[in-house]
CSV table of C-alpha atoms and ligand atoms in Angstrom, one decimal:
chain,number,residue,atom,x,y,z
A,12,UNK,CA,76.7,-74.9,-65.7
A,13,UNK,CA,74.9,-71.6,-66.5
A,14,UNK,CA,75.8,-71.9,-70.1
A,15,UNK,CA,74.4,-75.4,-70.2
A,16,UNK,CA,71.1,-74.3,-68.8
A,17,UNK,CA,71.0,-71.1,-70.7
A,18,UNK,CA,72.2,-71.4,-74.3
A,19,UNK,CA,73.1,-68.0,-75.8
A,20,UNK,CA,70.5,-68.5,-78.5
A,21,UNK,CA,67.2,-67.0,-77.4
A,22,UNK,CA,64.0,-67.8,-79.0
A,23,UNK,CA,61.8,-64.9,-80.1
A,24,UNK,CA,58.9,-66.0,-77.9
A,25,UNK,CA,60.9,-66.0,-74.7
A,26,UNK,CA,62.0,-62.4,-75.4
A,27,UNK,CA,58.5,-61.2,-75.8
A,28,UNK,CA,56.4,-63.3,-73.6
A,29,UNK,CA,56.3,-63.2,-69.8
A,30,UNK,CA,55.6,-66.9,-69.2
A,31,UNK,CA,58.8,-68.5,-70.3
A,32,UNK,CA,60.9,-65.7,-68.7
A,33,UNK,CA,59.3,-66.6,-65.3
A,34,UNK,CA,60.3,-70.2,-66.0
A,35,UNK,CA,63.8,-69.1,-66.6
A,36,UNK,CA,63.9,-67.2,-63.3
A,37,UNK,CA,62.9,-70.4,-61.6
A,38,UNK,CA,65.5,-72.3,-63.4
A,39,UNK,CA,68.2,-69.9,-62.2
A,40,UNK,CA,67.1,-70.3,-58.6
A,41,UNK,CA,67.0,-74.1,-59.0
A,42,UNK,CA,70.4,-74.0,-60.6
A,43,UNK,CA,71.9,-72.0,-57.7
A,44,UNK,CA,70.3,-74.4,-55.2
A,45,UNK,CA,71.7,-77.5,-57.0
A,46,UNK,CA,75.1,-76.0,-57.2
A,47,UNK,CA,75.2,-75.0,-53.6
A,48,UNK,CA,73.9,-78.4,-52.4
A,49,UNK,CA,76.5,-80.2,-54.5
A,50,UNK,CA,79.4,-78.1,-53.3
A,51,UNK,CA,78.3,-78.2,-49.6
A,52,UNK,CA,78.3,-82.0,-49.6
A,53,UNK,CA,81.7,-82.4,-51.3
A,54,UNK,CA,83.8,-79.5,-49.8
A,55,UNK,CA,85.4,-79.2,-46.5
A,56,UNK,CA,83.4,-78.5,-43.4
A,57,UNK,CA,83.0,-74.9,-42.6
A,58,UNK,CA,82.1,-73.4,-39.3
A,59,UNK,CA,81.7,-69.7,-39.4
A,60,UNK,CA,83.1,-69.2,-35.9
A,61,UNK,CA,84.6,-70.9,-32.9
A,62,UNK,CA,83.9,-69.9,-29.3
A,63,UNK,CA,86.4,-71.4,-26.8
A,64,UNK,CA,86.4,-71.7,-23.0
A,65,UNK,CA,89.1,-73.0,-20.7
A,66,UNK,CA,92.4,-72.3,-19.1
A,67,UNK,CA,96.0,-71.7,-20.3
A,68,UNK,CA,95.9,-74.8,-22.5
A,69,UNK,CA,93.9,-72.6,-24.9
A,70,UNK,CA,94.2,-69.0,-23.7
A,71,UNK,CA,95.3,-66.9,-26.6
A,72,UNK,CA,95.7,-63.6,-24.7
A,73,UNK,CA,93.0,-63.0,-22.0
A,74,UNK,CA,95.2,-63.6,-18.9
A,75,UNK,CA,97.9,-61.6,-20.6
A,76,UNK,CA,95.5,-58.7,-21.2
A,77,UNK,CA,94.0,-58.9,-17.7
A,78,UNK,CA,96.8,-59.7,-15.4
A,79,UNK,CA,100.0,-58.5,-17.0
A,80,UNK,CA,101.6,-59.4,-20.3
A,81,UNK,CA,103.0,-62.8,-20.8
A,82,UNK,CA,106.8,-62.1,-21.0
A,83,UNK,CA,109.4,-63.2,-23.5
A,84,UNK,CA,110.6,-65.7,-24.5
A,85,UNK,CA,107.0,-66.9,-24.8
A,86,UNK,CA,106.0,-66.8,-28.5
A,87,UNK,CA,109.6,-66.8,-29.8
A,88,UNK,CA,109.2,-69.8,-32.1
A,89,UNK,CA,106.1,-68.9,-34.1
A,90,UNK,CA,105.1,-65.3,-33.4
A,91,UNK,CA,108.6,-63.9,-32.8
A,92,UNK,CA,107.2,-62.0,-29.7
A,93,UNK,CA,105.0,-62.7,-26.7
A,94,UNK,CA,101.5,-63.5,-28.2
A,95,UNK,CA,99.5,-63.9,-24.9
A,96,UNK,CA,100.0,-67.6,-25.0
A,97,UNK,CA,102.1,-69.6,-22.5
A,98,UNK,CA,104.2,-71.5,-25.1
A,99,UNK,CA,107.0,-70.8,-27.5
A,100,UNK,CA,104.4,-70.8,-30.3
A,101,UNK,CA,100.9,-72.0,-31.1
A,102,UNK,CA,98.4,-73.9,-29.0
A,103,UNK,CA,96.2,-76.8,-29.9
A,104,UNK,CA,93.3,-74.3,-30.4
A,105,UNK,CA,95.4,-72.5,-33.0
A,106,UNK,CA,96.1,-75.7,-35.0
A,107,UNK,CA,92.3,-76.4,-34.8
A,108,UNK,CA,91.5,-73.0,-36.2
A,109,UNK,CA,94.0,-73.6,-39.0
A,110,UNK,CA,92.3,-76.9,-39.8
A,111,UNK,CA,88.9,-75.2,-40.0
A,112,UNK,CA,90.3,-72.5,-42.2
A,113,UNK,CA,89.6,-69.8,-39.6
A,114,UNK,CA,91.9,-67.1,-38.3
A,115,UNK,CA,93.5,-67.6,-34.8
A,116,UNK,CA,90.9,-66.7,-32.1
A,117,UNK,CA,91.1,-63.3,-30.6
A,118,UNK,CA,91.1,-63.2,-26.8
A,119,UNK,CA,87.8,-61.7,-25.5
A,120,UNK,CA,89.6,-59.5,-23.0
A,121,UNK,CA,92.2,-58.1,-25.4
A,122,UNK,CA,91.1,-54.5,-25.9
A,123,UNK,CA,93.3,-53.7,-28.9
A,124,UNK,CA,91.7,-54.2,-32.2
A,125,UNK,CA,89.8,-57.4,-31.5
A,126,UNK,CA,88.0,-59.0,-34.3
A,127,UNK,CA,85.3,-61.5,-33.3
A,128,UNK,CA,83.8,-62.1,-36.8
A,129,UNK,CA,85.0,-65.8,-36.6
A,130,UNK,CA,84.6,-66.3,-32.8
A,131,UNK,CA,86.1,-65.3,-29.6
A,132,UNK,CA,88.3,-67.0,-27.0
A,133,UNK,CA,87.2,-66.7,-23.4
A,134,UNK,CA,89.8,-69.1,-22.0
A,135,UNK,CA,92.0,-67.6,-19.3
A,136,UNK,CA,95.3,-69.0,-18.0
A,137,UNK,CA,95.0,-69.9,-14.3
A,138,UNK,CA,91.2,-70.3,-14.3
A,139,UNK,CA,89.2,-73.2,-12.9
A,140,UNK,CA,85.8,-74.7,-13.4
A,141,UNK,CA,84.9,-74.1,-9.8
A,142,UNK,CA,84.1,-70.4,-9.1
A,143,UNK,CA,87.1,-68.5,-7.8
A,144,UNK,CA,87.5,-67.9,-4.1
A,145,UNK,CA,90.2,-66.7,-1.7
A,146,UNK,CA,91.9,-70.0,-1.3
A,147,UNK,CA,92.2,-70.4,-5.1
A,148,UNK,CA,93.5,-66.8,-5.4
A,149,UNK,CA,96.1,-67.4,-2.7
A,150,UNK,CA,97.3,-70.5,-4.6
A,151,UNK,CA,97.8,-68.3,-7.7
A,152,UNK,CA,94.6,-69.1,-9.6
A,153,UNK,CA,92.3,-66.3,-10.8
A,154,UNK,CA,88.7,-65.2,-10.6
A,155,UNK,CA,87.9,-65.7,-14.3
A,156,UNK,CA,86.4,-69.2,-13.8
A,157,UNK,CA,84.2,-71.0,-16.3
A,158,UNK,CA,81.0,-69.4,-15.0
A,159,UNK,CA,82.5,-65.9,-15.5
A,160,UNK,CA,83.7,-66.9,-19.0
A,161,UNK,CA,80.1,-67.8,-19.8
A,162,UNK,CA,78.8,-64.5,-18.6
A,163,UNK,CA,81.3,-62.8,-20.9
A,164,UNK,CA,80.0,-64.9,-23.8
A,165,UNK,CA,76.4,-64.0,-23.0
A,166,UNK,CA,77.3,-60.4,-22.9
A,167,UNK,CA,79.2,-60.6,-26.2
A,168,UNK,CA,76.1,-62.1,-27.8
A,169,UNK,CA,73.6,-59.7,-26.2
A,170,UNK,CA,75.6,-56.6,-27.0
A,171,UNK,CA,76.3,-57.8,-30.6
A,172,UNK,CA,72.6,-58.0,-31.1
A,173,UNK,CA,72.0,-54.5,-29.8
A,174,UNK,CA,74.9,-53.2,-31.8
A,175,UNK,CA,73.6,-54.6,-35.0
A,176,UNK,CA,70.4,-52.8,-34.6
A,177,UNK,CA,72.1,-49.5,-34.1
A,178,UNK,CA,75.4,-49.5,-35.9
A,179,UNK,CA,75.7,-47.6,-39.2
A,180,UNK,CA,79.2,-48.3,-40.2
A,181,UNK,CA,79.6,-51.6,-42.0
A,182,UNK,CA,83.3,-51.5,-41.5
A,183,UNK,CA,82.9,-51.6,-37.7
A,184,UNK,CA,80.2,-54.2,-38.1
A,185,UNK,CA,82.6,-56.5,-40.0
A,186,UNK,CA,84.6,-57.1,-36.8
A,187,UNK,CA,81.6,-58.3,-34.9
A,188,UNK,CA,80.1,-61.8,-35.0
A,189,UNK,CA,77.1,-62.3,-37.2
A,190,UNK,CA,74.0,-63.0,-35.1
A,191,UNK,CA,73.1,-65.9,-37.3
A,192,UNK,CA,76.5,-67.6,-36.8
A,193,UNK,CA,76.1,-68.2,-33.0
A,194,UNK,CA,74.0,-71.3,-33.6
A,195,UNK,CA,76.2,-72.5,-36.4
A,196,UNK,CA,79.5,-72.1,-34.5
A,197,UNK,CA,81.7,-74.7,-32.9
A,198,UNK,CA,81.9,-74.5,-29.1
A,199,UNK,CA,85.1,-75.8,-27.7
A,200,UNK,CA,86.0,-76.4,-24.0
A,201,UNK,CA,89.2,-77.4,-22.3
A,202,UNK,CA,89.0,-76.9,-18.5
A,203,UNK,CA,89.5,-78.8,-15.3
A,204,UNK,CA,93.3,-79.1,-15.1
A,205,UNK,CA,93.6,-76.2,-12.6
A,206,UNK,CA,90.9,-77.6,-10.4
A,207,UNK,CA,92.8,-80.8,-10.2
A,208,UNK,CA,96.1,-79.0,-9.7
A,209,UNK,CA,94.7,-77.0,-6.9
A,210,UNK,CA,93.3,-79.9,-5.0
A,211,UNK,CA,96.3,-82.2,-5.5
A,212,UNK,CA,98.6,-79.6,-4.0
A,213,UNK,CA,96.3,-78.6,-1.2
A,214,UNK,CA,93.8,-81.3,-0.1
A,215,UNK,CA,95.4,-84.4,-1.6
A,216,UNK,CA,94.4,-87.2,-3.9
A,217,UNK,CA,91.5,-88.8,-1.9
A,218,UNK,CA,89.7,-85.5,-1.2
A,219,UNK,CA,90.4,-84.5,-4.8
A,220,UNK,CA,88.5,-87.5,-6.0
A,221,UNK,CA,85.6,-86.8,-3.7
A,222,UNK,CA,85.4,-83.3,-5.1
A,223,UNK,CA,85.1,-84.3,-8.7
A,224,UNK,CA,81.3,-84.8,-9.0
A,225,UNK,CA,80.6,-81.2,-8.0
A,226,UNK,CA,82.9,-79.7,-10.6
A,227,UNK,CA,81.5,-82.1,-13.3
A,228,UNK,CA,78.1,-80.7,-12.3
A,229,UNK,CA,79.3,-77.1,-12.8
A,230,UNK,CA,80.8,-78.1,-16.2
A,231,UNK,CA,77.6,-79.7,-17.3
A,232,UNK,CA,75.7,-76.5,-16.3
A,233,UNK,CA,78.0,-74.6,-18.6
A,234,UNK,CA,77.2,-76.8,-21.5
A,235,UNK,CA,73.4,-76.5,-20.8
A,236,UNK,CA,73.8,-72.7,-20.6
A,237,UNK,CA,75.5,-72.6,-23.9
A,238,UNK,CA,72.9,-74.8,-25.4
A,239,UNK,CA,70.2,-72.4,-24.1
A,240,UNK,CA,72.1,-69.6,-25.8
A,241,UNK,CA,71.8,-71.5,-29.1
A,242,UNK,CA,75.0,-73.6,-29.2
A,243,UNK,CA,74.5,-76.9,-31.0
A,244,UNK,CA,78.0,-78.3,-31.7
A,245,UNK,CA,80.4,-79.0,-28.9
A,246,UNK,CA,84.0,-80.2,-28.9
A,247,UNK,CA,85.0,-81.1,-25.3
A,248,UNK,CA,88.6,-82.0,-24.3
A,249,UNK,CA,89.0,-84.1,-21.2
A,250,UNK,CA,91.9,-83.3,-19.0
A,251,UNK,CA,95.6,-84.3,-19.5
A,252,UNK,CA,97.9,-86.4,-17.4
A,253,UNK,CA,98.5,-83.8,-14.7
A,254,UNK,CA,100.9,-86.1,-12.9
A,255,UNK,CA,103.4,-85.8,-15.8
A,256,UNK,CA,103.8,-82.0,-15.5
A,257,UNK,CA,107.4,-81.3,-14.7
A,258,UNK,CA,106.3,-78.6,-12.3
A,259,UNK,CA,105.8,-81.3,-9.7
A,260,UNK,CA,109.4,-82.6,-10.1
A,261,UNK,CA,111.1,-79.2,-9.6
A,262,UNK,CA,111.1,-79.5,-5.8
A,263,UNK,CA,110.1,-83.1,-5.2
A,264,UNK,CA,110.4,-86.5,-6.8
A,265,UNK,CA,107.5,-88.9,-6.6
A,266,UNK,CA,107.3,-91.1,-3.5
A,267,UNK,CA,108.8,-94.5,-4.2
A,268,UNK,CA,106.2,-96.7,-5.8
A,269,UNK,CA,104.2,-93.7,-6.9
A,270,UNK,CA,105.9,-93.3,-10.3
A,271,UNK,CA,104.7,-94.9,-13.5
A,272,UNK,CA,106.8,-96.2,-16.3
A,273,UNK,CA,107.4,-92.7,-17.6
A,274,UNK,CA,108.3,-91.3,-14.1
A,275,UNK,CA,105.0,-89.4,-13.8
A,276,UNK,CA,103.1,-89.3,-10.5
A,277,UNK,CA,100.8,-92.2,-10.7
A,278,UNK,CA,98.3,-91.1,-8.0
A,279,UNK,CA,97.9,-87.7,-9.7
A,280,UNK,CA,97.2,-89.3,-13.1
A,281,UNK,CA,94.6,-91.6,-11.4
A,282,UNK,CA,92.7,-88.5,-10.2
A,283,UNK,CA,92.8,-87.1,-13.8
A,284,UNK,CA,91.5,-90.4,-15.1
A,285,UNK,CA,88.7,-90.4,-12.6
A,286,UNK,CA,87.8,-86.9,-13.6
A,287,UNK,CA,87.7,-88.0,-17.3
A,288,UNK,CA,85.6,-91.0,-16.6
A,289,UNK,CA,83.0,-88.9,-14.8
A,290,UNK,CA,83.2,-86.2,-17.5
A,291,UNK,CA,82.6,-88.8,-20.2
A,292,UNK,CA,79.6,-90.3,-18.4
A,293,UNK,CA,78.1,-86.9,-17.9
A,294,UNK,CA,78.7,-86.0,-21.6
A,295,UNK,CA,76.7,-89.0,-22.7
A,296,UNK,CA,73.9,-88.0,-20.4
A,297,UNK,CA,73.9,-84.6,-21.9
A,298,UNK,CA,73.7,-86.1,-25.3
A,299,UNK,CA,70.3,-87.7,-24.5
A,300,UNK,CA,69.1,-84.6,-22.7
A,301,UNK,CA,70.1,-82.2,-25.5
A,302,UNK,CA,69.2,-84.4,-28.4
A,303,UNK,CA,69.5,-82.0,-31.3
A,304,UNK,CA,73.1,-81.1,-30.3
A,305,UNK,CA,76.3,-82.8,-31.4
A,306,UNK,CA,78.5,-83.2,-28.3
A,307,UNK,CA,82.0,-84.6,-29.0
A,308,UNK,CA,84.2,-85.9,-26.2
A,309,UNK,CA,87.9,-85.8,-27.1
A,310,UNK,CA,90.3,-87.9,-25.2
A,311,UNK,CA,93.2,-85.5,-25.1
A,312,UNK,CA,94.6,-87.4,-22.1
A,313,UNK,CA,95.5,-90.3,-24.3
A,314,UNK,CA,97.1,-88.1,-26.9
A,315,UNK,CA,99.3,-86.3,-24.3
A,316,UNK,CA,100.1,-89.6,-22.6
A,317,UNK,CA,101.1,-91.3,-25.8
A,318,UNK,CA,103.3,-88.4,-26.7
A,319,UNK,CA,105.0,-88.6,-23.3
A,320,UNK,CA,105.4,-92.4,-23.5
A,321,UNK,CA,106.9,-92.3,-27.0
A,322,UNK,CA,108.9,-89.1,-26.5
A,323,UNK,CA,112.2,-90.7,-27.4
A,324,UNK,CA,110.9,-92.5,-30.5
A,325,UNK,CA,109.3,-89.2,-31.6
A,326,UNK,CA,112.6,-87.3,-31.3
A,327,UNK,CA,112.0,-85.5,-28.0
A,328,UNK,CA,114.2,-85.4,-24.9
A,329,UNK,CA,113.1,-86.8,-21.6
A,330,UNK,CA,109.5,-85.7,-21.2
A,331,UNK,CA,110.0,-84.6,-17.6
A,332,UNK,CA,112.6,-82.0,-18.6
A,333,UNK,CA,111.5,-78.6,-19.8
A,334,UNK,CA,112.8,-75.9,-22.0
A,335,UNK,CA,112.4,-72.5,-20.5
A,336,UNK,CA,113.7,-71.4,-17.1
A,337,UNK,CA,115.5,-68.8,-15.1
A,338,UNK,CA,119.2,-69.7,-15.1
A,339,UNK,CA,119.9,-67.9,-11.8
A,340,UNK,CA,117.2,-69.8,-10.0
A,341,UNK,CA,115.9,-73.0,-11.5
A,342,UNK,CA,113.0,-73.0,-9.1
A,343,UNK,CA,111.7,-69.7,-10.5
A,344,UNK,CA,109.1,-70.1,-13.2
A,345,UNK,CA,109.7,-68.9,-16.8
A,346,UNK,CA,106.1,-67.8,-16.8
A,347,UNK,CA,107.1,-64.7,-14.8
A,348,UNK,CA,109.9,-62.2,-14.8
A,349,UNK,CA,112.1,-62.3,-11.7
A,350,UNK,CA,114.2,-59.6,-10.1
A,351,UNK,CA,117.9,-60.3,-10.1
A,352,UNK,CA,120.1,-57.7,-8.5
A,353,UNK,CA,117.4,-55.2,-8.7
A,354,UNK,CA,116.6,-55.8,-12.4
A,355,UNK,CA,113.6,-57.7,-13.8
A,356,UNK,CA,114.8,-60.5,-16.1
A,357,UNK,CA,113.0,-62.9,-18.4
A,358,UNK,CA,113.4,-66.6,-18.4
A,359,UNK,CA,115.7,-68.2,-20.9
A,360,UNK,CA,114.7,-70.6,-23.6
A,361,UNK,CA,116.7,-73.8,-24.3
A,362,UNK,CA,118.6,-74.1,-27.6
A,363,UNK,CA,116.0,-76.1,-29.5
A,364,UNK,CA,112.4,-75.9,-28.1
A,365,UNK,CA,111.2,-78.3,-30.7
A,366,UNK,CA,113.1,-81.1,-28.9
A,367,UNK,CA,111.0,-80.6,-25.7
A,368,UNK,CA,107.5,-81.6,-24.8
A,369,UNK,CA,107.2,-79.2,-21.9
A,370,UNK,CA,107.9,-75.5,-22.4
A,371,UNK,CA,107.9,-74.1,-18.9
A,372,UNK,CA,107.1,-77.1,-16.7
A,373,UNK,CA,103.3,-76.6,-17.0
A,374,UNK,CA,102.6,-75.7,-20.6
A,375,UNK,CA,103.5,-77.6,-23.8
A,376,UNK,CA,105.8,-76.4,-26.6
A,377,UNK,CA,104.5,-75.6,-30.0
A,378,UNK,CA,106.1,-78.9,-31.3
A,379,UNK,CA,104.2,-80.9,-28.7
A,380,UNK,CA,100.9,-78.9,-29.3
A,381,UNK,CA,101.2,-79.6,-33.0
A,382,UNK,CA,101.7,-83.3,-32.5
A,383,UNK,CA,98.8,-83.5,-30.0
A,384,UNK,CA,96.5,-81.4,-32.3
A,385,UNK,CA,97.2,-83.8,-35.2
A,386,UNK,CA,96.5,-86.7,-33.0
A,387,UNK,CA,93.1,-85.5,-31.9
A,388,UNK,CA,91.8,-83.8,-35.1
A,389,UNK,CA,91.4,-87.0,-37.1
A,390,UNK,CA,88.6,-88.1,-34.7
A,391,UNK,CA,90.2,-91.4,-33.7
A,392,UNK,CA,90.3,-90.3,-30.0
A,393,UNK,CA,86.8,-88.8,-30.1
A,394,UNK,CA,83.4,-90.1,-29.0
A,395,UNK,CA,81.6,-90.1,-31.5
A,396,UNK,CA,84.7,-90.6,-33.8
A,397,UNK,CA,84.2,-87.6,-36.1
A,398,UNK,CA,87.2,-85.7,-37.6
A,399,UNK,CA,87.3,-82.0,-36.7
A,400,UNK,CA,87.0,-80.9,-40.3
A,401,UNK,CA,83.8,-83.1,-40.8
A,402,UNK,CA,82.1,-82.1,-37.6
A,403,UNK,CA,79.8,-79.4,-38.9
A,404,UNK,CA,78.3,-81.7,-41.6
A,405,UNK,CA,77.4,-84.3,-39.1
A,406,UNK,CA,74.9,-82.1,-37.3
A,407,UNK,CA,73.0,-81.6,-40.6
A,408,UNK,CA,72.8,-85.2,-41.5
B,13,NAG,C1,89.5,-83.7,-43.5
B,13,NAG,O1,90.9,-83.8,-43.3
B,13,NAG,C2,91.5,-85.1,-43.8
B,13,NAG,C3,92.9,-85.1,-43.4
B,13,NAG,O2,93.6,-83.9,-43.6
B,13,NAG,C4,91.3,-85.1,-45.3
B,13,NAG,O3,91.8,-86.3,-45.8
B,13,NAG,C5,89.8,-85.0,-45.6
B,13,NAG,O4,89.5,-85.0,-47.0
B,13,NAG,C6,89.2,-83.8,-45.0
B,13,NAG,N1,87.7,-83.8,-45.1
B,13,NAG,C7,87.1,-82.8,-45.7
B,13,NAG,C8,85.6,-82.9,-45.7
B,13,NAG,O5,87.7,-81.8,-46.1
B,14,NAG,C1,124.4,-59.9,-8.5
B,14,NAG,O1,125.3,-59.0,-7.9
B,14,NAG,C2,126.4,-59.6,-7.1
B,14,NAG,C3,127.2,-58.6,-6.4
B,14,NAG,O2,127.5,-57.5,-7.3
B,14,NAG,C4,127.2,-60.4,-8.1
B,14,NAG,O3,128.3,-61.1,-7.5
B,14,NAG,C5,126.4,-61.4,-8.8
B,14,NAG,O4,127.1,-62.1,-9.8
B,14,NAG,C6,125.1,-60.8,-9.5
B,14,NAG,N1,124.3,-61.8,-10.0
B,14,NAG,C7,123.8,-61.8,-11.3
B,14,NAG,C8,123.0,-62.9,-11.7
B,14,NAG,O5,124.1,-60.9,-12.0
């Protein structure tokens, strides 16, 4: 294109005279503008960064860094070692990063060589939307709830700003976010499953339903806070079919009449559906309130439930079975090491994790996560229905 606009042949007058040279300079600038406009409208969408919040569905290492390393055989399929994720391999957020052409997100709490140039992951396994308290801790959940994750984000942003004004080494700077990227980044959230899990196993279905409005409020406050911090593009997952987690079948089977056609606990899934309905309503309110933001609600419940319903057809074993366990004690969770005869031992993986939907009776396998990610990224389960890789362009139009 440059050769078209600037033939090698130069006229004498343009060599000697200031006027035409100025014109040429403007043509260069115009040319650059045209080229960049053309390429931005035809190439793939590019977010400079992703900031993620949530629980173990998208934790890439924060709980592992804070509360003890996620043990083997987690990570065996893709990373070949524990990677801070509760799965044999990648999570949905990893497949999303791939699709966006970004590296896998570093966990905010991981102190060893973090690189936040393309975002950070604040999600923590075992966290809730509701602020942590003694009851939640006793039940095995942790204090790094959504409000705390937001404080961490605000701190990352504020301290990055200070750092940029002081730092001299550009090499160190290159591992920090760019200040101007915060408003251009994608903000992803996947939280609420642990709130439901806690209620369902403590106060029961009816009270769980009654508690939903208050956590939806807390969730909406988080979105508003992020918006105030400059976030403009949101990708929000609803919550999955909690009643299909094999965890609940380890010690009990559903009451007669309380199982759906897949054997999942019907009353638990109804609570998840009620949560999702209220979340969706609230997200549409937020859309009118924050009218220069793009807020996408993603029905991950449907993706997961379809996978479970079509498990056989898709080549998976019974969806209520799971891959990783302790052979000595099938009730012990593969998420932890257990002591057998005075020695700590890891759980044992099944022969072929890619045949299972559930990895450890709560978390999904890499194969399942891959399928679910493909199902949601094309936008067909989203409101508004925008594919992930075209999301950043929509905000500009
Ligand atoms: C988004 O992804 C789909 C499916 O992979 C592809 O067909 C489409 O061209 C992509 N869009 C852009 C803007 O890259
Ligand atoms: C634990 O030790 C007992 C007694 O030595 C032995 O019978 C048992 O097999 C051991 N269990 C395992 C899982 O190694």
